[in-house]
Amino acid sequence: MKTQETTSSLDALTSLSKRRGFIFQSSEIYGGINGFWDYGPLGVELKRNIKQAWWDDMVRNREDVVGLDCSIIMNPKVWEASGHVGGFSDPMLTCRQCRRHFRADHMDDLIAQSDWITSLAEAGDADEHGMLTLDRGKLERWIRKRGRKQAKGMALVKDAETHLDAVARTIGEEPRALRDVLVVLGMPGLPEDSDPMPCPFCGGDLTAPRQFNLMFKTHIGAMEDHSAAAYLRPETAQGIFCNYRNVLDSYRIRPPFGIAQVGKSFRNEINPRNYTFRSREFEQMEIEFFCHPDEADTWYTYWRDLRYNWYVKLGLQSSKLHLRDHDPDELAHYARACADVEYDFPFGTSELEGIANRTDYDLTKHQEHSGKDMRYFDDQTRERFIPFVIEPSGGVDRAALAFLTEAYREDEAPNDKGQMQKRTVMKLHPRLAPTKAAIFPLVKKDGMPEAATAIYEACKKAGITTFYDEKGAIGRRYRRQDEAGTPYCITVDGDTVGTGTVTVRDRDTLAQERIPADDVPAFIAKSLQCE
Ligand code: GAP
């Protein structure tokens, strides 16, 4: 059946996620907490399926990658060696009026989204090139109508009499780029150590950028002094580097080989935003792949392409997915190559995963700081070398957000009377779908609940996540499962008892076919295969 499909906006997705139990705000009953999220009954299954698919494809079904599960808090010396204590920071600006903090490199985006800047552009004459004409009269009107509410921290708004003439004169009556206008607005009475841009929230003046370390600090034991300080890990990777020798010495494996880890990481992000995209607590799926330096370029290309294709295979359309090689001037000083897998989210194109050739940087640093030999001795070639590392590093929450965004569709499906009705459907890949099948007896009599329960039990025994529902009109039951992303609905009807067959309704095509009831577990299991 062909119907018009609409894809997701972030608002539609967040509302469905809350209504159906994919994602909730953390601590919601206390007003929430910025940068932290909880996964509901459907969300937690989705996330587990993503991690399981990754683990199966990257670890279990390969001979050359093994797993690891490290502690979140490690010896603080780890973070000195890795460079996180000295360098894991973002430049931060603070508003002197409202005390909000901003990442200096996010200012352009924040400004573009600011209420008062939008109203200022509307008050003036803005053309399609973003050039703005704002004479004294327009500026004055804007201060009176909008500025006093939206930009009350701005010196010009607080004390228009003192500043208006000078600001209007500096802006002039020629069209100016909005950014230049903002710099002038932010100037009156600015302390010396300030950024000339005004605060995107209140228009107040901003401090000059200061480096802010993103690691969460805590203390170990009863003393809260400097000697007891420790950090929540900002990435899982360092636990892998620290265990590289342990794995090599305890497990019969040799380069080229990888160590994989999935787990929580924490970053005290200055501006958590875009739903779960930039959170303060999140999960990573990382592999550190150790190889001979001469083979590093080949392995880098291999992992970059493999990781990109993994997302496509699990349902992200390649037209929305991009593999972006970093320009040489974008590379970290230790990296020889790096690429991002990016996805077109509703808020813009952003990174899902990074794949980097980190050279021998990390192992060399840990060798220097720990005094432990990180070289590998190849007894066939008699060569001793520190392996190069190829690192595919992805985020579980960002993957979940991309899969949810991709899956969200609004289209039409027939109701119980055969009339077309709007529906929201989550077209998740069957491997990722929280529930694989829903089993419905058409009515609660004539042996149908018993037959449906038997199929439900058989599916559960086969390890298939299945949902049983006997309440309400069948069309309503289908719709609930469409929103939950369940790929198949199995209906037991009047013919089942006589023929031993059931109907299978396909979530995406809405096609219905009859299959033997005994075949249901095998039918669903087949759909879970990726290719
Ligand atoms: N070990 C390398 C590393 O951690 P990264 O680019 O900082 O590299 C890797 O992080 C991945 O972790 C990102 O591509 C993203 O998917 C995820 N990630 C990083 N910061 C995140 C945040 N604040 N919220 C959600 N996911 C994040």
Coordinates of C-alpha atoms and ligand atoms in Angstrom, one line a residue:
M1 CA 0.0 0.0 0.0
K2 CA 1.5 3.4 -1.0
T3 CA 0.9 6.3 1.3
Q4 CA 2.6 9.6 1.9
E5 CA 5.3 9.3 4.5
T6 CA 6.6 12.0 6.8
T7 CA 9.8 11.7 8.7
S8 CA 10.6 12.9 12.1
S9 CA 11.1 16.3 13.7
L10 CA 12.9 16.4 17.0
D11 CA 9.7 17.5 18.8
A12 CA 7.6 14.6 17.4
L13 CA 10.3 12.1 18.3
T14 CA 10.8 13.4 21.9
S15 CA 7.0 13.3 22.4
L16 CA 6.7 9.7 21.1
S17 CA 9.7 8.6 23.1
K18 CA 8.2 9.9 26.3
R19 CA 4.6 8.7 25.5
R20 CA 5.7 5.2 24.6
G21 CA 8.6 4.7 27.0
F22 CA 11.7 5.0 24.9
I23 CA 13.4 8.0 26.7
F24 CA 12.5 10.0 29.8
Q25 CA 14.2 13.0 31.4
S26 CA 16.3 11.9 34.3
S27 CA 14.9 12.8 37.8
E28 CA 11.8 14.2 36.0
I29 CA 9.7 14.4 39.2
Y30 CA 12.2 16.8 40.6
G31 CA 12.4 19.0 37.5
G32 CA 15.0 17.0 35.7
I33 CA 18.7 17.4 35.5
N34 CA 20.4 18.9 32.5
G35 CA 22.5 16.4 30.4
F36 CA 21.1 13.2 31.9
W37 CA 18.5 10.8 30.5
D38 CA 16.7 7.6 31.4
Y39 CA 15.7 4.9 29.0
G40 CA 12.2 3.4 29.5
P41 CA 11.0 -0.2 28.9
L42 CA 11.2 0.2 25.1
G43 CA 14.3 2.3 25.1
V44 CA 16.3 0.0 27.3
E45 CA 15.5 -2.9 24.9
L46 CA 16.5 -0.8 21.9
K47 CA 19.8 0.1 23.6
R48 CA 20.5 -3.5 24.6
N49 CA 19.9 -4.6 21.0
I50 CA 22.3 -2.0 19.6
K51 CA 25.0 -3.1 22.0
Q52 CA 24.3 -6.7 21.4
A53 CA 24.4 -6.2 17.6
W54 CA 27.7 -4.4 18.0
W55 CA 29.1 -7.0 20.3
D56 CA 28.0 -9.9 18.1
D57 CA 29.3 -8.3 14.9
M58 CA 32.5 -6.8 16.3
V59 CA 33.6 -9.3 18.9
R60 CA 31.8 -12.7 19.0
N61 CA 31.7 -13.3 15.2
R62 CA 35.3 -12.4 14.7
E63 CA 38.5 -14.3 15.6
D64 CA 40.6 -11.2 16.1
V65 CA 38.7 -9.0 18.6
V66 CA 38.2 -9.9 22.3
G67 CA 36.2 -8.1 25.0
L68 CA 36.9 -6.3 28.2
D69 CA 35.0 -4.7 31.0
C70 CA 37.0 -2.2 33.1
S71 CA 36.2 -0.1 36.1
I72 CA 34.9 3.4 35.6
I73 CA 37.1 4.9 38.2
M74 CA 40.8 4.2 37.6
N75 CA 44.1 5.3 39.1
P76 CA 44.3 9.1 38.4
K77 CA 47.7 8.6 36.9
V78 CA 45.9 7.0 33.9
W79 CA 44.4 10.4 33.1
E80 CA 47.7 12.2 33.5
A81 CA 49.4 9.8 31.1
S82 CA 46.5 10.0 28.6
G83 CA 46.6 13.8 28.6
H84 CA 43.1 14.2 29.9
V85 CA 44.2 16.0 33.1
G86 CA 46.2 18.6 31.2
G87 CA 44.2 18.8 28.0
F88 CA 40.7 17.5 28.0
S89 CA 39.0 20.8 28.2
D90 CA 36.7 23.1 26.2
P91 CA 37.0 26.9 26.1
M92 CA 34.1 28.3 28.2
L93 CA 32.5 31.8 28.5
T94 CA 30.4 32.8 31.5
C95 CA 27.7 35.5 31.4
R96 CA 28.4 38.0 34.2
Q97 CA 24.6 38.7 34.5
C98 CA 22.8 35.4 34.3
R99 CA 25.8 33.2 35.2
R100 CA 25.1 30.8 32.3
H101 CA 28.1 29.1 30.8
F102 CA 28.7 28.6 27.0
R103 CA 31.2 26.7 25.0
A104 CA 33.1 29.3 23.0
D105 CA 33.0 27.1 19.9
H106 CA 29.2 26.7 20.1
M107 CA 28.5 30.4 20.2
D108 CA 27.5 30.7 16.6
D109 CA 24.9 28.0 17.0
L110 CA 23.6 29.3 20.3
I111 CA 23.3 32.8 18.9
A112 CA 21.4 31.5 15.9
Q113 CA 18.9 29.9 18.3
S114 CA 18.6 32.9 20.7
D115 CA 15.2 34.5 21.1
W116 CA 16.4 38.0 21.4
I117 CA 18.7 37.8 18.4
T118 CA 15.8 36.5 16.3
S119 CA 13.5 39.3 17.5
L120 CA 16.3 41.8 16.8
A121 CA 16.7 40.5 13.2
E122 CA 12.9 40.8 12.8
A123 CA 12.9 44.3 14.1
G124 CA 15.5 45.4 11.5
D125 CA 15.5 44.8 7.8
A126 CA 17.4 41.5 7.3
D127 CA 18.1 40.3 3.8
E128 CA 18.7 36.8 2.4
H129 CA 22.5 37.2 2.9
G130 CA 22.0 37.8 6.6
M131 CA 22.7 41.5 6.3
L132 CA 20.8 43.7 8.7
T133 CA 19.9 47.4 8.6
L134 CA 19.1 48.7 12.1
D135 CA 18.7 52.4 12.5
R136 CA 18.2 54.3 15.8
G137 CA 14.4 54.3 15.6
K138 CA 14.3 50.5 15.0
L139 CA 16.8 49.9 17.8
E140 CA 14.8 52.0 20.2
R141 CA 11.5 50.3 19.3
W142 CA 13.1 46.9 19.7
I143 CA 14.5 47.9 23.2
R144 CA 11.0 48.9 24.3
K145 CA 9.0 46.1 22.8
R146 CA 11.2 43.0 23.1
G147 CA 14.7 43.9 24.4
R148 CA 13.5 44.7 28.0
K149 CA 12.0 41.2 28.2
Q150 CA 14.4 39.1 26.2
A151 CA 17.8 40.8 26.6
K152 CA 17.5 42.4 30.1
G153 CA 21.2 41.8 30.8
M154 CA 22.4 44.0 28.0
A155 CA 24.0 47.4 29.0
L156 CA 22.2 49.1 26.0
V157 CA 18.8 47.8 27.2
K158 CA 19.4 48.5 30.9
D159 CA 20.6 52.0 30.2
A160 CA 19.5 53.1 26.8
E161 CA 19.9 56.8 27.5
T162 CA 23.6 56.4 28.0
H163 CA 24.4 54.1 25.2
L164 CA 21.7 54.4 22.5
D165 CA 23.2 57.3 20.5
A166 CA 26.7 55.8 20.5
V167 CA 25.6 52.3 19.5
A168 CA 23.2 53.6 16.8
R169 CA 26.1 55.7 15.4
T170 CA 28.5 52.8 15.4
I171 CA 26.0 50.4 13.7
G172 CA 25.2 53.1 11.1
E173 CA 22.5 52.8 8.5
E174 CA 24.3 50.7 6.0
P175 CA 23.5 46.9 6.0
R176 CA 25.8 45.1 8.4
A177 CA 26.4 41.4 9.1
L178 CA 24.3 40.3 12.1
R179 CA 27.5 39.2 13.9
D180 CA 29.0 42.7 13.5
V181 CA 25.9 44.2 14.9
L182 CA 25.9 41.9 17.9
V183 CA 29.5 42.8 18.6
V184 CA 28.6 46.5 18.7
L185 CA 25.6 45.8 21.0
G186 CA 27.8 43.9 23.4
M187 CA 30.4 46.7 23.6
P188 CA 29.0 49.4 25.9
G189 CA 30.9 49.5 29.2
L190 CA 32.5 46.2 28.6
P191 CA 35.1 45.1 31.2
E192 CA 38.5 44.5 29.7
D193 CA 38.6 40.7 30.1
S194 CA 35.3 40.2 28.2
D195 CA 34.2 38.6 25.0
P196 CA 32.6 41.3 22.8
M197 CA 29.6 39.0 21.9
P198 CA 26.6 39.5 24.2
C199 CA 25.0 36.5 26.1
P200 CA 22.7 34.6 23.8
F201 CA 20.2 34.3 26.7
C202 CA 20.1 37.7 28.4
G203 CA 22.4 39.9 26.3
G204 CA 24.7 40.4 29.3
D205 CA 28.5 40.6 28.9
L206 CA 30.5 37.4 28.7
T207 CA 33.9 36.7 30.3
A208 CA 36.8 35.9 28.0
P209 CA 37.2 32.2 27.2
R210 CA 38.7 30.1 30.0
Q211 CA 39.6 26.4 29.7
F212 CA 37.2 24.1 31.5
N213 CA 38.2 20.5 32.2
L214 CA 35.4 18.1 31.3
M215 CA 36.3 15.3 33.6
F216 CA 33.9 14.7 36.6
K217 CA 35.9 14.7 39.8
T218 CA 35.2 12.6 42.9
H219 CA 37.0 11.4 46.0
I220 CA 38.0 8.0 47.1
G221 CA 37.5 7.0 50.7
A222 CA 36.7 9.3 53.7
M223 CA 39.1 12.1 52.9
E224 CA 38.1 14.8 50.5
D225 CA 41.5 16.2 50.0
H226 CA 43.7 16.4 46.9
S227 CA 45.4 13.0 47.5
A228 CA 42.0 11.3 47.4
A229 CA 40.9 12.9 44.1
A230 CA 39.8 10.6 41.2
Y231 CA 37.8 11.0 38.0
L232 CA 34.9 9.3 36.3
R233 CA 36.2 8.0 33.0
P234 CA 35.6 10.3 30.1
E235 CA 36.1 7.4 27.6
T236 CA 36.4 3.7 27.9
A237 CA 39.5 3.6 25.7
Q238 CA 42.1 4.2 28.4
G239 CA 40.9 1.1 30.3
I240 CA 41.8 -0.9 27.2
F241 CA 45.2 0.6 26.8
C242 CA 46.0 -0.1 30.5
N243 CA 45.0 -3.8 30.0
Y244 CA 46.6 -4.3 26.7
R245 CA 49.6 -6.2 28.3
N246 CA 47.2 -8.3 30.5
V247 CA 45.2 -9.4 27.5
L248 CA 48.3 -10.2 25.5
D249 CA 49.9 -12.2 28.3
S250 CA 46.7 -14.0 29.4
Y251 CA 44.9 -14.8 26.1
R252 CA 46.4 -16.5 23.1
I253 CA 46.2 -13.6 20.7
R254 CA 48.8 -11.5 18.9
P255 CA 48.7 -8.4 16.7
P256 CA 46.8 -7.7 14.6
F257 CA 44.0 -7.9 17.2
G258 CA 41.5 -5.7 18.9
I259 CA 40.1 -5.2 22.4
A260 CA 36.5 -4.1 22.6
Q261 CA 34.6 -2.5 25.4
V262 CA 31.1 -1.1 25.9
G263 CA 30.4 1.0 29.0
K264 CA 29.4 4.3 30.6
S265 CA 31.5 7.4 30.2
F266 CA 31.1 10.8 31.8
R267 CA 31.9 14.3 30.6
N268 CA 30.9 17.5 32.3
E269 CA 29.7 19.1 29.1
I270 CA 29.3 22.8 29.3
N271 CA 26.2 22.9 27.1
P272 CA 24.5 19.5 27.0
R273 CA 22.0 19.8 24.1
N274 CA 20.1 18.3 21.2
Y275 CA 18.2 15.8 23.3
T276 CA 20.5 12.8 24.2
F277 CA 23.1 13.8 21.5
R278 CA 25.4 15.6 23.9
S279 CA 24.8 14.3 27.4
R280 CA 26.9 14.3 30.6
E281 CA 26.5 10.6 31.1
F282 CA 26.5 8.3 28.1
E283 CA 27.6 4.9 26.8
Q284 CA 30.4 4.2 24.4
M285 CA 31.3 1.2 22.2
E286 CA 35.0 1.3 21.5
I287 CA 37.6 -0.9 19.9
E288 CA 41.3 -0.4 20.1
F289 CA 42.8 -2.5 17.3
F290 CA 46.6 -3.1 17.7
C291 CA 48.6 -3.8 14.6
H292 CA 52.1 -3.5 13.1
P293 CA 52.9 0.2 12.1
D294 CA 53.4 -0.9 8.5
E295 CA 49.8 -2.3 8.4
A296 CA 48.1 0.6 10.1
D297 CA 47.0 2.5 7.0
T298 CA 45.3 -0.7 5.6
W299 CA 43.6 -1.5 8.9
Y300 CA 42.4 2.1 9.3
T301 CA 40.7 1.9 5.9
Y302 CA 39.3 -1.5 6.8
W303 CA 37.7 -0.3 10.1
R304 CA 36.5 3.0 8.7
D305 CA 34.5 1.3 5.9
L306 CA 33.3 -1.6 8.1
R307 CA 31.9 0.7 10.8
Y308 CA 30.2 2.9 8.2
N309 CA 28.6 -0.1 6.6
W310 CA 27.4 -1.5 10.0
Y311 CA 25.1 1.5 10.4
V312 CA 23.8 1.1 6.8
K313 CA 23.2 -2.6 7.4
L314 CA 21.1 -1.8 10.5
G315 CA 18.9 0.6 8.7
L316 CA 20.4 4.0 8.4
Q317 CA 19.9 5.2 4.9
S318 CA 23.1 6.0 3.2
S319 CA 21.8 9.3 1.9
K320 CA 21.6 10.5 5.5
L321 CA 24.8 8.9 6.6
H322 CA 28.1 10.4 5.7
L323 CA 31.7 9.3 6.0
R324 CA 33.8 12.4 6.4
D325 CA 37.6 12.1 6.3
H326 CA 39.2 14.8 8.4
D327 CA 41.4 17.3 6.7
P328 CA 45.1 17.1 7.9
D329 CA 44.7 20.4 9.9
E330 CA 41.7 18.9 11.8
L331 CA 43.7 15.9 13.1
A332 CA 44.8 15.6 16.8
H333 CA 48.6 15.9 17.0
Y334 CA 49.0 12.2 17.6
A335 CA 46.6 11.0 14.9
R336 CA 47.6 10.0 11.4
A337 CA 44.1 9.8 10.0
C338 CA 40.6 10.2 11.3
A339 CA 37.1 9.9 9.8
D340 CA 33.7 10.6 11.3
V341 CA 30.5 8.7 10.6
E342 CA 27.9 11.5 10.5
Y343 CA 24.2 11.4 10.4
D344 CA 21.6 14.0 9.3
F345 CA 19.8 14.5 12.7
P346 CA 16.8 16.9 12.8
F347 CA 19.1 19.5 14.4
G348 CA 21.9 19.1 11.8
T349 CA 24.5 16.8 10.6
S350 CA 26.6 15.5 13.5
E351 CA 29.1 12.8 14.5
L352 CA 27.9 9.3 15.4
E353 CA 31.3 7.7 15.6
G354 CA 34.9 8.5 15.0
I355 CA 37.5 6.1 13.5
A356 CA 41.1 7.2 14.1
N357 CA 44.6 5.9 13.5
R358 CA 46.1 6.9 16.9
T359 CA 49.6 5.6 16.0
D360 CA 51.6 4.3 19.0
Y361 CA 50.8 7.5 21.0
D362 CA 48.7 6.0 23.8
L363 CA 50.8 2.9 24.5
T364 CA 54.0 5.0 24.4
K365 CA 52.5 7.5 26.9
H366 CA 51.5 4.7 29.2
Q367 CA 54.9 3.1 28.8
E368 CA 56.6 6.4 29.8
H369 CA 54.3 7.1 32.8
S370 CA 54.0 3.5 34.2
G371 CA 57.5 2.3 33.4
K372 CA 55.9 -0.9 32.0
D373 CA 57.1 -2.2 28.6
M374 CA 54.4 -1.9 26.1
R375 CA 56.4 -3.4 23.2
Y376 CA 55.3 -6.5 21.5
F377 CA 57.9 -9.1 20.6
D378 CA 57.1 -11.0 17.4
D379 CA 59.0 -14.3 17.8
Q380 CA 58.7 -15.1 14.1
T381 CA 60.2 -11.9 12.7
R382 CA 62.3 -11.3 16.0
E383 CA 61.0 -7.7 15.9
R384 CA 60.0 -5.7 19.0
F385 CA 57.6 -2.8 18.4
I386 CA 54.9 -0.7 20.0
P387 CA 51.8 -1.5 18.0
F388 CA 49.9 1.3 16.2
V389 CA 46.2 1.6 17.2
I390 CA 43.2 2.0 15.0
E391 CA 40.2 3.1 17.1
P392 CA 36.6 2.9 16.1
S393 CA 34.8 4.8 18.8
G394 CA 31.0 5.2 18.8
G395 CA 28.3 6.3 21.2
V396 CA 25.4 4.0 22.1
D397 CA 23.1 6.9 22.8
R398 CA 23.9 8.7 19.6
A399 CA 23.3 5.4 17.7
A400 CA 20.0 5.0 19.5
L401 CA 19.0 8.6 18.6
A402 CA 20.0 8.1 14.9
F403 CA 18.1 4.8 14.7
L404 CA 15.0 6.3 16.3
T405 CA 15.2 9.4 14.0
E406 CA 15.5 7.2 11.0
A407 CA 12.7 4.9 12.1
Y408 CA 10.1 7.6 12.8
R409 CA 7.4 7.8 10.1
E410 CA 3.9 9.2 9.9
D411 CA 1.8 7.6 7.2
E412 CA -1.7 5.9 6.9
A413 CA -3.0 2.5 7.6
P414 CA -6.5 1.0 7.4
N415 CA -8.5 0.9 10.7
D416 CA -10.9 -1.8 11.7
K417 CA -13.5 -0.6 9.2
G418 CA -11.0 -0.5 6.4
Q419 CA -10.8 3.3 6.4
M420 CA -7.4 4.9 6.0
Q421 CA -6.2 6.6 9.2
K422 CA -3.0 8.4 10.2
R423 CA -0.5 6.3 12.1
T424 CA 2.9 6.8 13.6
V425 CA 5.2 3.9 13.0
M426 CA 8.8 3.2 14.1
K427 CA 10.4 1.3 11.2
L428 CA 13.3 -0.1 13.3
H429 CA 15.4 -2.9 11.9
P430 CA 14.0 -6.2 13.3
R431 CA 17.4 -6.8 15.0
L432 CA 17.0 -3.5 16.9
A433 CA 13.3 -3.5 17.5
P434 CA 12.5 -3.7 21.3
T435 CA 9.8 -6.3 20.7
K436 CA 10.1 -8.6 17.8
A437 CA 6.5 -9.9 17.6
A438 CA 3.1 -9.2 19.2
I439 CA 0.7 -12.1 19.5
F440 CA -3.0 -11.2 19.5
P441 CA -6.1 -13.5 19.8
L442 CA -8.7 -11.8 17.6
V443 CA -11.3 -12.2 20.4
K444 CA -11.2 -13.6 23.9
K445 CA -13.1 -16.8 23.3
D446 CA -13.4 -19.9 21.1
G447 CA -10.0 -21.2 22.0
M448 CA -8.1 -18.2 20.5
P449 CA -6.4 -17.0 23.8
E450 CA -5.2 -20.5 24.4
A451 CA -3.8 -20.9 20.8
A452 CA -2.2 -17.4 21.1
T453 CA -0.6 -18.2 24.5
A454 CA 0.9 -21.3 23.0
I455 CA 2.6 -19.3 20.2
Y456 CA 3.7 -16.7 22.8
E457 CA 5.3 -19.4 24.9
A458 CA 7.0 -21.0 21.9
C459 CA 8.5 -17.6 20.9
K460 CA 9.7 -16.9 24.4
K461 CA 11.3 -20.3 24.5
A462 CA 13.1 -19.5 21.2
G463 CA 14.5 -16.4 22.9
I464 CA 12.3 -14.0 20.9
T465 CA 11.1 -10.9 22.8
T466 CA 7.3 -11.1 22.3
F467 CA 4.3 -9.2 23.6
Y468 CA 0.9 -10.7 24.3
D469 CA -2.2 -8.5 24.0
E470 CA -5.8 -9.5 24.0
K471 CA -7.5 -6.2 24.9
G472 CA -9.2 -3.8 22.6
A473 CA -10.0 -3.5 18.9
I474 CA -7.4 -5.3 16.7
G475 CA -6.7 -2.0 14.8
R476 CA -5.8 -0.3 18.0
R477 CA -3.5 -3.1 19.0
Y478 CA -1.7 -2.9 15.7
R479 CA -1.2 0.8 16.1
R480 CA 0.3 0.5 19.5
Q481 CA 2.8 -2.0 18.2
D482 CA 3.6 0.2 15.2
E483 CA 4.6 3.0 17.6
A484 CA 6.7 0.6 19.5
G485 CA 8.5 -0.5 16.3
T486 CA 7.3 -4.2 16.5
P487 CA 8.0 -5.6 13.1
Y488 CA 5.3 -8.4 13.2
C489 CA 1.9 -8.8 14.6
I490 CA 0.6 -12.4 14.7
T491 CA -3.2 -12.8 14.9
V492 CA -4.9 -15.9 16.0
D493 CA -8.4 -15.9 14.5
G494 CA -11.4 -18.2 13.9
D495 CA -9.5 -20.2 11.3
T496 CA -6.5 -20.9 13.4
V497 CA -8.1 -23.7 15.4
G498 CA -9.2 -25.6 12.3
T499 CA -6.3 -24.9 10.0
G500 CA -3.4 -24.4 12.4
T501 CA -2.5 -21.2 10.7
V502 CA -2.2 -17.5 11.8
T503 CA -1.9 -14.2 10.0
V504 CA 1.3 -12.3 10.1
R505 CA 1.0 -8.5 9.6
D506 CA 4.2 -6.8 8.4
R507 CA 4.6 -3.4 10.1
D508 CA 6.2 -1.7 7.1
T509 CA 4.3 -3.0 4.1
L510 CA 1.0 -3.7 6.0
A511 CA 0.8 -7.0 4.0
Q512 CA -0.8 -9.9 5.8
E513 CA 0.1 -13.5 5.0
R514 CA -1.1 -16.8 6.6
I515 CA 1.6 -19.1 7.9
P516 CA 1.4 -22.3 10.1
A517 CA 1.3 -21.3 13.8
D518 CA 4.2 -23.7 14.4
D519 CA 6.4 -21.8 12.0
V520 CA 6.1 -18.4 13.9
P521 CA 9.3 -18.6 15.9
A522 CA 11.4 -19.7 12.9
F523 CA 9.7 -17.0 10.7
I524 CA 10.6 -14.3 13.2
A525 CA 14.1 -15.6 13.9
K526 CA 14.8 -15.4 10.1
S527 CA 13.9 -11.8 10.0
L528 CA 16.5 -11.0 12.7
Q529 CA 19.3 -12.0 10.5
C530 CA 21.0 -8.8 9.3
E531 CA 21.6 -9.3 5.6
Ligands
GAP1 N1 38.2 7.3 22.7 C1 37.9 8.3 21.7 C2 36.8 9.1 22.1 O1 36.2 9.0 23.2 P1 35.2 10.9 21.1 O2 35.0 11.4 19.7 O3 35.4 12.0 22.2 O4 36.3 9.9 21.1 C3 33.6 8.9 20.8 O5 33.9 10.1 21.5 C4 32.1 8.8 20.6 O6 31.4 8.9 21.9 C5 31.4 10.0 19.8 O7 31.5 9.7 18.4 C6 30.0 9.9 20.3 O8 29.2 9.0 19.7 C7 30.2 9.5 21.8 N2 30.1 10.7 22.7 C8 31.2 11.5 23.0 N3 30.7 12.5 23.8 C9 29.4 12.3 24.0 C10 28.4 13.0 24.7 N4 28.7 14.1 25.5 N5 27.1 12.5 24.7 C11 26.8 11.4 24.0 N6 27.7 10.7 23.3 C12 29.0 11.2 23.3

